[in-house]
């Protein structure tokens, strides 16, 4: 099962040429063989085999099953699975056992997916390389001297290495699309509100969304459809019909309008990524699509606005980790306030502390309006740019990242240089619309290139149709 | 916007607000990092934001009405499952005012 698409696996399960137990055994074997990649923090071998056997039994009894039934799926370790450890790759939560299932886990269990393990990530999802995990490095399966991206680097590495066909990640500023681009897989950040955040450990609550990682657009769409939908336990969960599967009859480039943010395509972007972008634009145009140049004048302010909003929300969200109710407590003969400080100082890693500090600073007296409130105003301006753009086009096409995967240690010494890697992805989180990364060949070092599609809020199905069309066009040159 | 000035004293003050502490070996680096992050974030001051409403949440969908019925919630034992210390069904914490024994 080396990087198989879900449609092939489902077909094999239905025609009886394989079983879910056999798929799970293959995954477990590959996970064992590729332990060095460090993609997983925990593997639930017994649970996975039990679920797989149950699905195989139900299939034999001709029960109607979902196309995802019996398919192994890996889950990022900031999503709660009842009875399993959820660490967020932090020493703070090293022994935290989830008392309940996240909404997405309930949904996945309902369709009969096999939950096979929890994947590595940057601590509390704060990072773009998975180097900030408190427990281990995750290697990029394409080039093991390089990072897989982050923060969902474990999920994308697991799919790229063929350890699992599907995985779940989470995105606050690009944490699914950027590692998907670095590893050469498909990654989707859905519309804000499309997937319930109930049971996702919060980082930036107004930005966080859970999304799928897969080997192709169809697999990602299928997984997203399974986890989407309204949930009353998340007050931002949207009441919208869930109809996310791309319609093949609508994958006609002649009926597509593709927006290009020309101002993004500068020499700051790696040459091969620019070439891939231009090539796909040309291919779309040749195939009959209408190419429309669009303006996104406030893009230059997206990174500052994003890091101000995200860290402000993080400083508030992470206040709950104080040694009272969960996992780590610094045990010493202390008073309550000292216990909070010692616990948090011992439990959080460097980058998490940096972001809590920045967030606390910009919410503090004298700085609140200039930083936090103005960042939220910039957010309005950025959202307005996109509303105007989406009136003219079905989807916007752009690079996912300015460079391909970087080397370990290359950006950890300068936090701002790490943040700039998110330059093309943060706007979708700030303005809430859906966006995805699709593999588009390799650079001269044979590192994967990812191209991004963005669509109007709740237009995931249309975004998938455009991305599927791109997938076909790209296949001709890769 | 208030002019940003980040020195070690600022870092200590903000750290105290965030219930964190940094020792002498760390403070210079943390000050440098926070300073460079804030210098980058200050770019938003270039924009004229007068009259622009802030976006706190992107799609302000009104919550739907639902029946006011009692639903099961996390039980006490489950809620205490991960407590570092507990007693008689409560979270146990150190005394609020207590000095170190030495």
XYZ file of C-alpha atoms in Angstrom:
580
model
C 0.000 0.000 0.000
C 2.486 2.608 -1.113
C 0.565 5.907 -1.345
C -2.684 4.436 -2.583
C -5.729 6.594 -3.146
C -8.827 5.995 -1.067
C -10.975 5.203 -4.112
C -8.645 2.275 -4.985
C -8.646 0.978 -1.411
C -12.435 1.237 -1.133
C -12.819 -0.626 -4.437
C -10.511 -3.406 -3.188
C -12.450 -3.675 0.067
C -15.775 -3.848 -1.791
C -14.639 -6.434 -4.363
C -13.093 -8.542 -1.611
C -9.527 -8.463 -2.922
C -8.435 -7.107 0.446
C -9.796 -6.699 3.960
C -9.597 -3.879 6.464
C -7.520 -6.102 8.780
C -5.064 -6.637 5.955
C -4.875 -2.874 5.241
C -4.276 -2.169 8.919
C -1.577 -4.851 9.140
C 0.186 -3.353 6.124
C 0.012 0.116 7.690
C 1.332 -1.160 11.025
C 4.185 -2.923 9.268
C 5.113 0.206 7.315
C 4.864 2.306 10.472
C 7.288 -0.127 12.127
C 9.678 -0.039 9.146
C 9.577 3.780 9.015
C 9.775 4.489 12.732
C 12.779 6.698 12.041
C 10.511 9.214 10.288
C 8.986 10.045 13.674
C 5.540 10.649 12.193
C 3.633 9.069 15.083
C 3.504 9.814 18.800
C 1.220 6.896 19.631
C 0.030 3.846 17.718
C -3.166 2.054 18.721
C -2.396 -1.350 17.250
C -4.953 -3.324 19.237
C -7.775 -0.804 18.822
C -7.126 -0.521 15.082
C -7.151 -4.278 14.516
C -10.351 -4.667 16.558
C -12.165 -1.937 14.594
C -10.895 -3.372 11.298
C -12.124 -6.881 12.173
C -15.522 -5.452 13.116
C -15.811 -3.601 9.774
C -14.770 -6.762 7.880
C -17.475 -8.711 9.719
C -20.114 -6.090 8.909
C -19.024 -6.095 5.267
C -19.347 -9.880 5.089
C -22.871 -9.515 6.440
C -23.626 -7.114 3.557
C -24.291 -4.153 5.814
C -24.347 -0.874 3.888
C -21.039 0.835 4.692
C -19.477 4.242 4.034
C -16.740 4.411 1.360
C -14.380 5.207 4.239
C -15.344 2.170 6.333
C -12.293 0.112 7.178
C -9.781 2.713 5.911
C -6.933 3.511 8.347
C -6.704 7.173 9.351
C -4.069 8.935 11.485
C -5.069 11.841 13.728
C -3.028 14.848 14.817
C -2.283 14.693 18.516
C -4.254 17.833 19.424
C -7.590 16.089 18.795
C -9.199 14.114 21.614
C -9.920 10.413 21.242
C -11.634 9.037 24.332
C -9.356 6.914 26.474
C -6.237 7.764 24.455
C -3.416 10.138 25.343
C -3.617 13.616 23.727
C -0.307 15.408 24.228
C -0.306 18.288 21.708
C 3.394 17.281 21.539
C 3.877 19.155 24.830
C 5.452 18.070 28.106
C 2.496 19.872 29.667
C 0.097 17.165 28.451
C 2.426 14.174 28.279
C 0.079 12.008 30.348
C -3.257 13.599 29.512
C -5.914 10.953 28.805
C -8.883 12.296 26.843
C -12.157 11.911 28.747
C -14.253 12.325 25.589
C -14.205 12.122 21.786
C -13.840 15.233 19.650
C -16.753 15.815 17.258
C -14.594 14.770 14.309
C -13.704 11.526 16.092
C -17.402 10.765 16.721
C -18.014 11.357 13.004
C -15.084 9.165 11.943
C -16.156 6.358 14.274
C -19.677 6.627 12.865
C -18.494 5.983 9.301
C -16.289 3.099 10.425
C -12.871 4.613 9.859
C -9.990 2.796 11.591
C -8.196 5.200 13.945
C -4.651 3.899 13.868
C -2.571 6.439 15.768
C -1.763 9.990 16.792
C 0.705 12.068 14.784
C 3.530 14.382 15.784
C 3.161 18.158 15.540
C 4.658 21.431 16.692
C 3.836 21.913 20.365
C 0.241 23.182 20.661
C 0.304 23.580 16.827
C 2.685 26.541 17.091
C 5.245 26.188 14.347
C 5.832 25.566 10.663
C 8.304 22.661 10.792
C 7.270 20.188 13.549
C 10.687 20.954 15.094
C 8.920 22.396 18.147
C 7.512 19.018 19.213
C 8.643 18.350 22.791
C 9.107 14.662 21.979
C 10.681 14.004 18.606
C 11.634 15.288 15.189
C 9.587 14.257 12.184
C 11.629 13.793 9.018
C 10.372 14.748 5.584
C 9.911 11.351 3.852
C 11.022 12.851 0.524
C 14.345 14.140 1.916
C 15.143 13.161 5.472
C 17.534 16.080 6.000
C 14.573 18.416 5.704
C 11.540 19.304 7.805
C 8.095 18.002 6.856
C 6.590 21.438 7.518
C 4.157 22.051 10.300
C 2.417 22.137 12.485
C 0.625 19.030 11.120
C 3.966 17.587 9.938
C 3.342 14.136 11.413
C 0.044 13.797 9.526
C 1.461 14.865 6.149
C 4.656 12.803 6.563
C 2.555 9.720 7.438
C 0.473 10.083 4.259
C 3.463 10.980 2.046
C 5.418 7.937 3.273
C 2.447 5.651 2.591
C 2.104 4.747 6.279
C -1.593 5.639 6.110
C -3.800 6.646 3.177
C -5.505 9.481 5.081
C -4.846 11.739 8.044
C -6.447 14.546 9.995
C -4.625 17.799 10.671
C -5.526 21.216 12.020
C -4.808 24.664 10.651
C -4.559 28.014 12.404
C -2.427 29.803 9.790
C -1.386 27.163 7.257
C -0.623 24.129 9.390
C -2.249 21.699 6.935
C -1.433 23.295 3.556
C 2.214 24.150 4.252
C 3.262 20.644 5.432
C 1.140 19.128 2.626
C 3.161 21.219 0.141
C 6.478 20.261 1.779
C 5.632 16.534 1.733
C 3.862 16.396 -1.652
C 0.329 15.495 -0.569
C -3.115 17.139 -0.678
C -4.105 19.170 2.399
C -7.296 21.146 2.986
C -8.204 23.973 5.368
C -12.024 24.070 5.229
C -14.208 27.151 5.682
C -14.205 28.353 9.284
C -17.251 26.739 10.895
C -17.418 23.860 8.408
C -15.951 21.378 10.913
C -16.724 21.496 14.633
C -13.784 22.407 16.851
C -15.285 20.525 19.799
C -12.469 18.371 21.162
C -9.681 20.159 19.274
C -7.233 21.672 21.769
C -7.601 25.398 21.073
C -4.766 27.566 19.787
C -6.361 30.576 18.032
C -10.077 29.934 18.359
C -11.249 32.356 15.663
C -8.761 30.829 13.177
C -8.564 27.093 14.024
C -10.085 24.532 11.642
C -9.646 20.768 11.373
C -9.053 19.379 7.886
C -8.035 16.349 5.821
C -4.716 15.162 4.370
C -4.810 12.683 1.467
C -2.990 11.486 -1.630
C -5.558 12.964 -4.002
C -8.336 15.547 -4.120
C -11.110 12.928 -4.071
C -9.715 11.320 -0.902
C -9.496 14.678 0.834
C -13.064 15.564 -0.199
C -14.387 12.245 1.091
C -12.660 12.655 4.453
C -13.821 16.273 4.769
C -17.396 15.289 4.004
C -17.198 12.704 6.814
C -16.038 15.185 9.466
C -18.039 18.270 8.400
C -21.421 19.355 9.679
C -23.132 21.271 12.430
C -22.403 20.534 16.076
C -24.124 22.495 18.828
C -21.099 22.137 21.125
C -19.104 24.556 18.964
C -20.928 27.894 18.857
C -19.099 28.828 15.635
C -20.158 25.621 13.863
C -22.052 26.495 10.672
C -25.591 25.447 9.807
C -24.928 24.633 6.179
C -25.731 21.669 3.968
C -22.752 19.315 3.707
C -22.349 18.656 -0.001
C -18.633 18.651 -0.579
C -17.919 15.942 -3.124
C -16.711 17.356 -6.472
C -18.984 16.664 -9.419
C -16.937 15.229 -12.312
C -19.306 16.823 -14.810
C -18.348 20.219 -13.450
C -14.581 19.596 -13.768
C -14.555 21.356 -17.136
C -11.845 24.017 -17.355
C -13.855 25.883 -20.002
C -16.385 26.755 -17.316
C -13.771 27.901 -14.790
C -12.587 31.366 -13.853
C -9.238 31.260 -12.103
C -7.940 34.289 -10.208
C -4.228 35.045 -10.073
C -2.813 37.410 -7.436
C -0.058 38.676 -9.749
C 1.543 40.738 -6.959
C 2.368 37.520 -5.047
C 4.458 36.157 -7.914
C 7.709 37.979 -7.224
C 11.368 37.025 -6.979
C 10.828 36.361 -3.253
C 9.241 33.095 -4.355
C 11.595 30.223 -5.250
C 12.094 30.095 -9.028
C 10.785 26.546 -9.522
C 7.619 27.331 -7.543
C 7.032 30.375 -9.756
C 7.595 28.218 -12.835
C 5.108 25.591 -11.635
C 2.537 28.314 -10.939
C 2.994 29.874 -14.373
C 2.872 26.483 -16.042
C -0.414 25.594 -14.409
C -1.859 28.998 -15.311
C -0.845 28.400 -18.944
C -2.318 24.883 -18.863
C -5.621 26.161 -17.485
C -5.701 28.871 -20.119
C -4.944 26.392 -22.941
C -7.671 24.113 -21.629
C -10.150 26.957 -21.951
C -10.300 28.431 -18.455
C -10.631 32.177 -18.047
C -7.633 33.619 -16.197
C -8.391 36.772 -14.226
C -5.767 38.949 -12.554
C -6.884 39.944 -9.075
C -5.734 42.500 -6.539
C -5.262 41.649 -2.868
C -3.819 44.989 -1.750
C -3.603 44.247 1.969
C -1.663 40.979 1.678
C 1.534 42.581 2.991
C -0.150 43.077 6.361
C -1.411 39.512 6.695
C 1.551 38.075 8.626
C 1.639 40.812 11.281
C -2.161 40.748 11.655
C -2.178 36.973 11.833
C 0.549 36.657 14.463
C -1.054 39.362 16.608
C -4.501 37.747 16.520
C -3.256 34.161 16.846
C -0.906 34.843 19.754
C -3.453 36.993 21.577
C -5.977 34.169 21.367
C -3.286 31.633 22.299
C -2.245 33.564 25.385
C -5.841 33.420 26.547
C -6.485 29.801 25.509
C -3.298 28.471 27.090
C -4.022 30.174 30.412
C -5.962 27.011 31.285
C -2.736 25.016 31.580
C -1.920 25.955 35.141
C -1.404 22.646 36.936
C -4.856 22.578 38.534
C -7.004 20.385 36.317
C -4.739 18.657 33.819
C -1.645 16.531 33.662
C 1.545 18.345 34.634
C 1.941 20.053 38.012
C 5.225 21.315 39.359
C 5.372 19.607 42.713
C 7.173 21.671 45.268
C 6.323 23.274 48.536
C 4.723 26.279 46.896
C 1.786 28.609 47.178
C -0.830 28.615 44.420
C 0.604 31.456 42.315
C 4.113 29.964 42.407
C 2.687 26.593 41.408
C 1.070 28.188 38.312
C 4.327 29.875 37.304
C 6.595 26.860 37.921
C 4.200 24.490 36.150
C 3.856 26.688 33.064
C 7.558 27.494 32.930
C 8.458 23.789 33.096
C 5.615 22.556 30.852
C 5.797 24.878 27.825
C 8.579 24.901 25.233
C 10.431 27.946 23.887
C 8.181 28.781 20.930
C 4.966 28.410 22.937
C 6.379 30.753 25.588
C 7.408 33.244 22.899
C 3.903 33.287 21.453
C 2.239 33.551 24.854
C 4.504 36.518 25.608
C 3.723 38.254 22.312
C -0.010 37.634 22.792
C 0.039 38.851 26.384
C 2.034 41.925 25.343
C -0.379 42.946 22.603
C -3.386 42.473 24.879
C -1.821 44.413 27.742
C -2.820 47.900 28.796
C -1.491 50.577 26.424
C -0.941 48.163 23.543
C -4.365 46.558 23.123
C -5.744 49.065 20.635
C -2.566 49.590 18.625
C -1.794 45.933 18.196
C -4.693 43.573 18.897
C -7.652 45.743 17.895
C -5.877 47.146 14.837
C -4.899 43.607 13.795
C -8.605 42.730 13.873
C -9.277 45.809 11.697
C -6.609 44.685 9.223
C -8.412 41.367 9.189
C -11.570 43.146 8.015
C -9.640 44.821 5.179
C -8.083 41.508 4.113
C -11.481 39.794 4.150
C -12.909 42.616 1.985
C -10.137 42.090 -0.589
C -11.149 38.439 -0.920
C -14.901 39.104 -1.026
C -14.237 41.359 -4.015
C -11.948 38.793 -5.656
C -14.331 35.857 -5.212
C -17.076 37.810 -6.996
C -14.989 37.536 -10.153
C -13.577 34.003 -9.959
C -14.347 30.410 -8.950
C -10.989 29.985 -7.271
C -7.712 31.767 -6.705
C -4.508 29.967 -7.695
C -1.225 30.799 -5.942
C 1.834 29.106 -4.483
C 1.258 27.452 -1.091
C 4.686 28.412 0.225
C 7.488 30.748 -0.910
C 10.043 27.899 -0.777
C 10.118 24.114 -0.759
C 11.007 22.215 2.455
C 13.873 23.792 4.395
C 16.588 22.031 6.385
C 16.403 21.248 10.108
C 17.532 24.194 12.225
C 17.398 26.624 9.307
C 14.664 28.799 10.774
C 14.515 27.965 14.488
C 17.036 30.643 15.441
C 14.959 33.483 13.983
C 11.236 33.281 14.832
C 10.240 35.950 12.292
C 11.868 34.043 9.409
C 9.811 30.980 10.407
C 6.625 33.112 10.482
C 7.276 34.454 6.964
C 6.931 30.930 5.599
C 3.181 31.286 6.233
C 2.857 34.342 4.005
C 0.520 32.754 1.421
C -1.549 30.657 3.815
C -2.559 32.912 6.735
C -5.112 34.980 4.818
C -7.483 32.017 4.422
C -7.505 31.612 8.204
C -7.866 35.338 8.892
C -10.783 35.686 6.462
C -12.232 32.206 7.057
C -12.533 30.965 3.457
C -11.472 27.435 2.372
C -8.077 26.745 0.829
C -6.052 23.706 -0.135
C -2.637 22.640 -1.363
C -2.167 20.290 -4.317
C 1.190 18.677 -5.261
C 2.646 20.194 -8.446
C 5.909 18.491 -9.239
C 9.350 18.968 -7.745
C 12.145 21.531 -7.608
C 15.741 20.916 -8.765
C 16.524 19.180 -5.474
C 13.552 16.833 -6.050
C 11.591 18.473 -3.232
C 7.797 18.664 -3.649
C 6.118 21.890 -4.766
C 2.605 22.705 -3.562
C 0.133 24.993 -5.313
C -2.795 26.499 -3.512
C -6.463 26.923 -4.423
C -8.699 29.250 -2.446
C -12.450 29.651 -2.832
C -15.310 31.693 -1.413
C -16.649 30.647 2.006
C -18.507 27.291 1.921
C -17.555 26.703 -1.736
C -15.381 23.644 -0.972
C -17.077 21.523 -3.649
C -16.219 24.098 -6.338
C -12.667 24.401 -4.975
C -12.317 20.609 -5.230
C -13.585 20.664 -8.836
C -10.947 23.238 -9.789
C -8.261 21.336 -7.834
C -9.233 18.033 -9.489
C -8.957 19.673 -12.888
C -5.521 20.973 -11.874
C -4.566 17.492 -10.675
C -5.282 16.150 -14.169
C -3.350 18.970 -15.865
C -0.379 18.521 -13.521
C -0.286 14.753 -14.131
C 0.687 15.505 -17.740
C 3.969 17.132 -16.624
C 4.968 15.151 -13.527
C 0.188 53.503 18.371
C 2.204 53.530 21.593
C 5.864 53.254 20.641
C 7.065 49.733 21.297
C 10.089 49.494 23.565
C 11.059 46.029 24.579
C 13.680 45.651 27.271
C 14.312 43.016 29.935
C 12.016 44.840 32.362
C 9.168 44.709 29.808
C 9.734 40.988 29.293
C 9.663 40.369 33.053
C 6.446 42.361 33.427
C 4.708 40.581 30.535
C 5.991 37.207 31.773
C 4.488 37.908 35.163
C 1.112 38.655 33.524
C 1.384 35.337 31.659
C 2.433 33.307 34.720
C 5.824 32.497 33.193
C 9.357 33.183 34.331
C 12.718 33.392 32.582
C 16.068 33.043 34.276
C 19.038 35.356 33.764
C 20.524 33.129 31.048
C 17.365 33.301 28.948
C 16.238 36.869 29.401
C 18.504 38.520 26.798
C 17.477 36.116 24.043
C 13.793 36.355 24.942
C 14.024 40.161 24.933
C 15.670 40.082 21.526
C 13.058 37.669 20.111
C 10.076 39.585 21.471
C 11.602 42.846 20.222
C 12.072 41.543 16.690
C 8.591 40.009 16.614
C 6.980 43.264 17.772
C 9.043 45.326 15.327
C 7.688 43.137 12.509
C 4.093 43.281 13.773
C 4.240 47.094 14.009
C 3.977 47.198 10.198
C 0.191 47.358 10.545
C 0.613 50.964 11.795
C 1.231 51.955 8.146
C -2.432 51.369 7.318
C -5.181 53.918 7.814
C -7.646 51.950 9.896
C -9.952 54.762 10.949
C -13.564 53.763 10.598
C -12.722 50.081 9.927
C -14.695 47.700 12.135
C -12.679 44.905 13.751
C -13.387 41.278 12.758
C -13.461 39.178 15.906
C -15.082 36.206 14.236
C -15.477 35.659 10.513
C -19.003 34.394 9.993
C -21.270 35.775 12.623
C -24.001 33.201 12.229
C -26.729 33.589 14.779
C -27.056 30.583 17.052
C -30.239 28.649 16.366
C -32.895 28.087 19.019
C -33.066 24.679 20.578
C -35.151 22.923 23.206
C -34.006 23.662 26.726
C -33.578 20.011 27.584
C -31.131 18.425 30.004
C -28.304 16.541 28.305
C -25.609 14.357 29.809
C -22.326 16.106 30.501
C -18.898 14.947 31.636
C -19.272 13.136 34.985
C -17.272 14.074 38.066
C -14.968 11.052 37.884
C -14.216 11.775 34.208
C -13.615 15.458 34.919
C -11.132 14.545 37.658
C -9.415 11.878 35.561
C -6.367 14.012 34.758
C -6.220 16.043 37.977
C -2.686 16.202 39.389
C -4.223 16.103 42.883
C -7.772 15.563 44.059
C -9.751 14.926 47.231
C -13.398 14.104 47.908
C -14.425 14.835 44.322
C -12.600 18.165 44.130
C -9.423 19.466 42.523
C -6.835 19.938 45.242
C -4.438 22.903 44.961
C -1.707 24.331 47.195
C -2.687 26.986 49.691
C -3.168 30.400 48.125
C -0.902 32.019 50.701
C 1.985 29.875 51.762
C 5.663 30.638 52.055
C 8.373 28.155 51.184
C 9.712 26.102 54.076
C 13.413 26.611 54.298
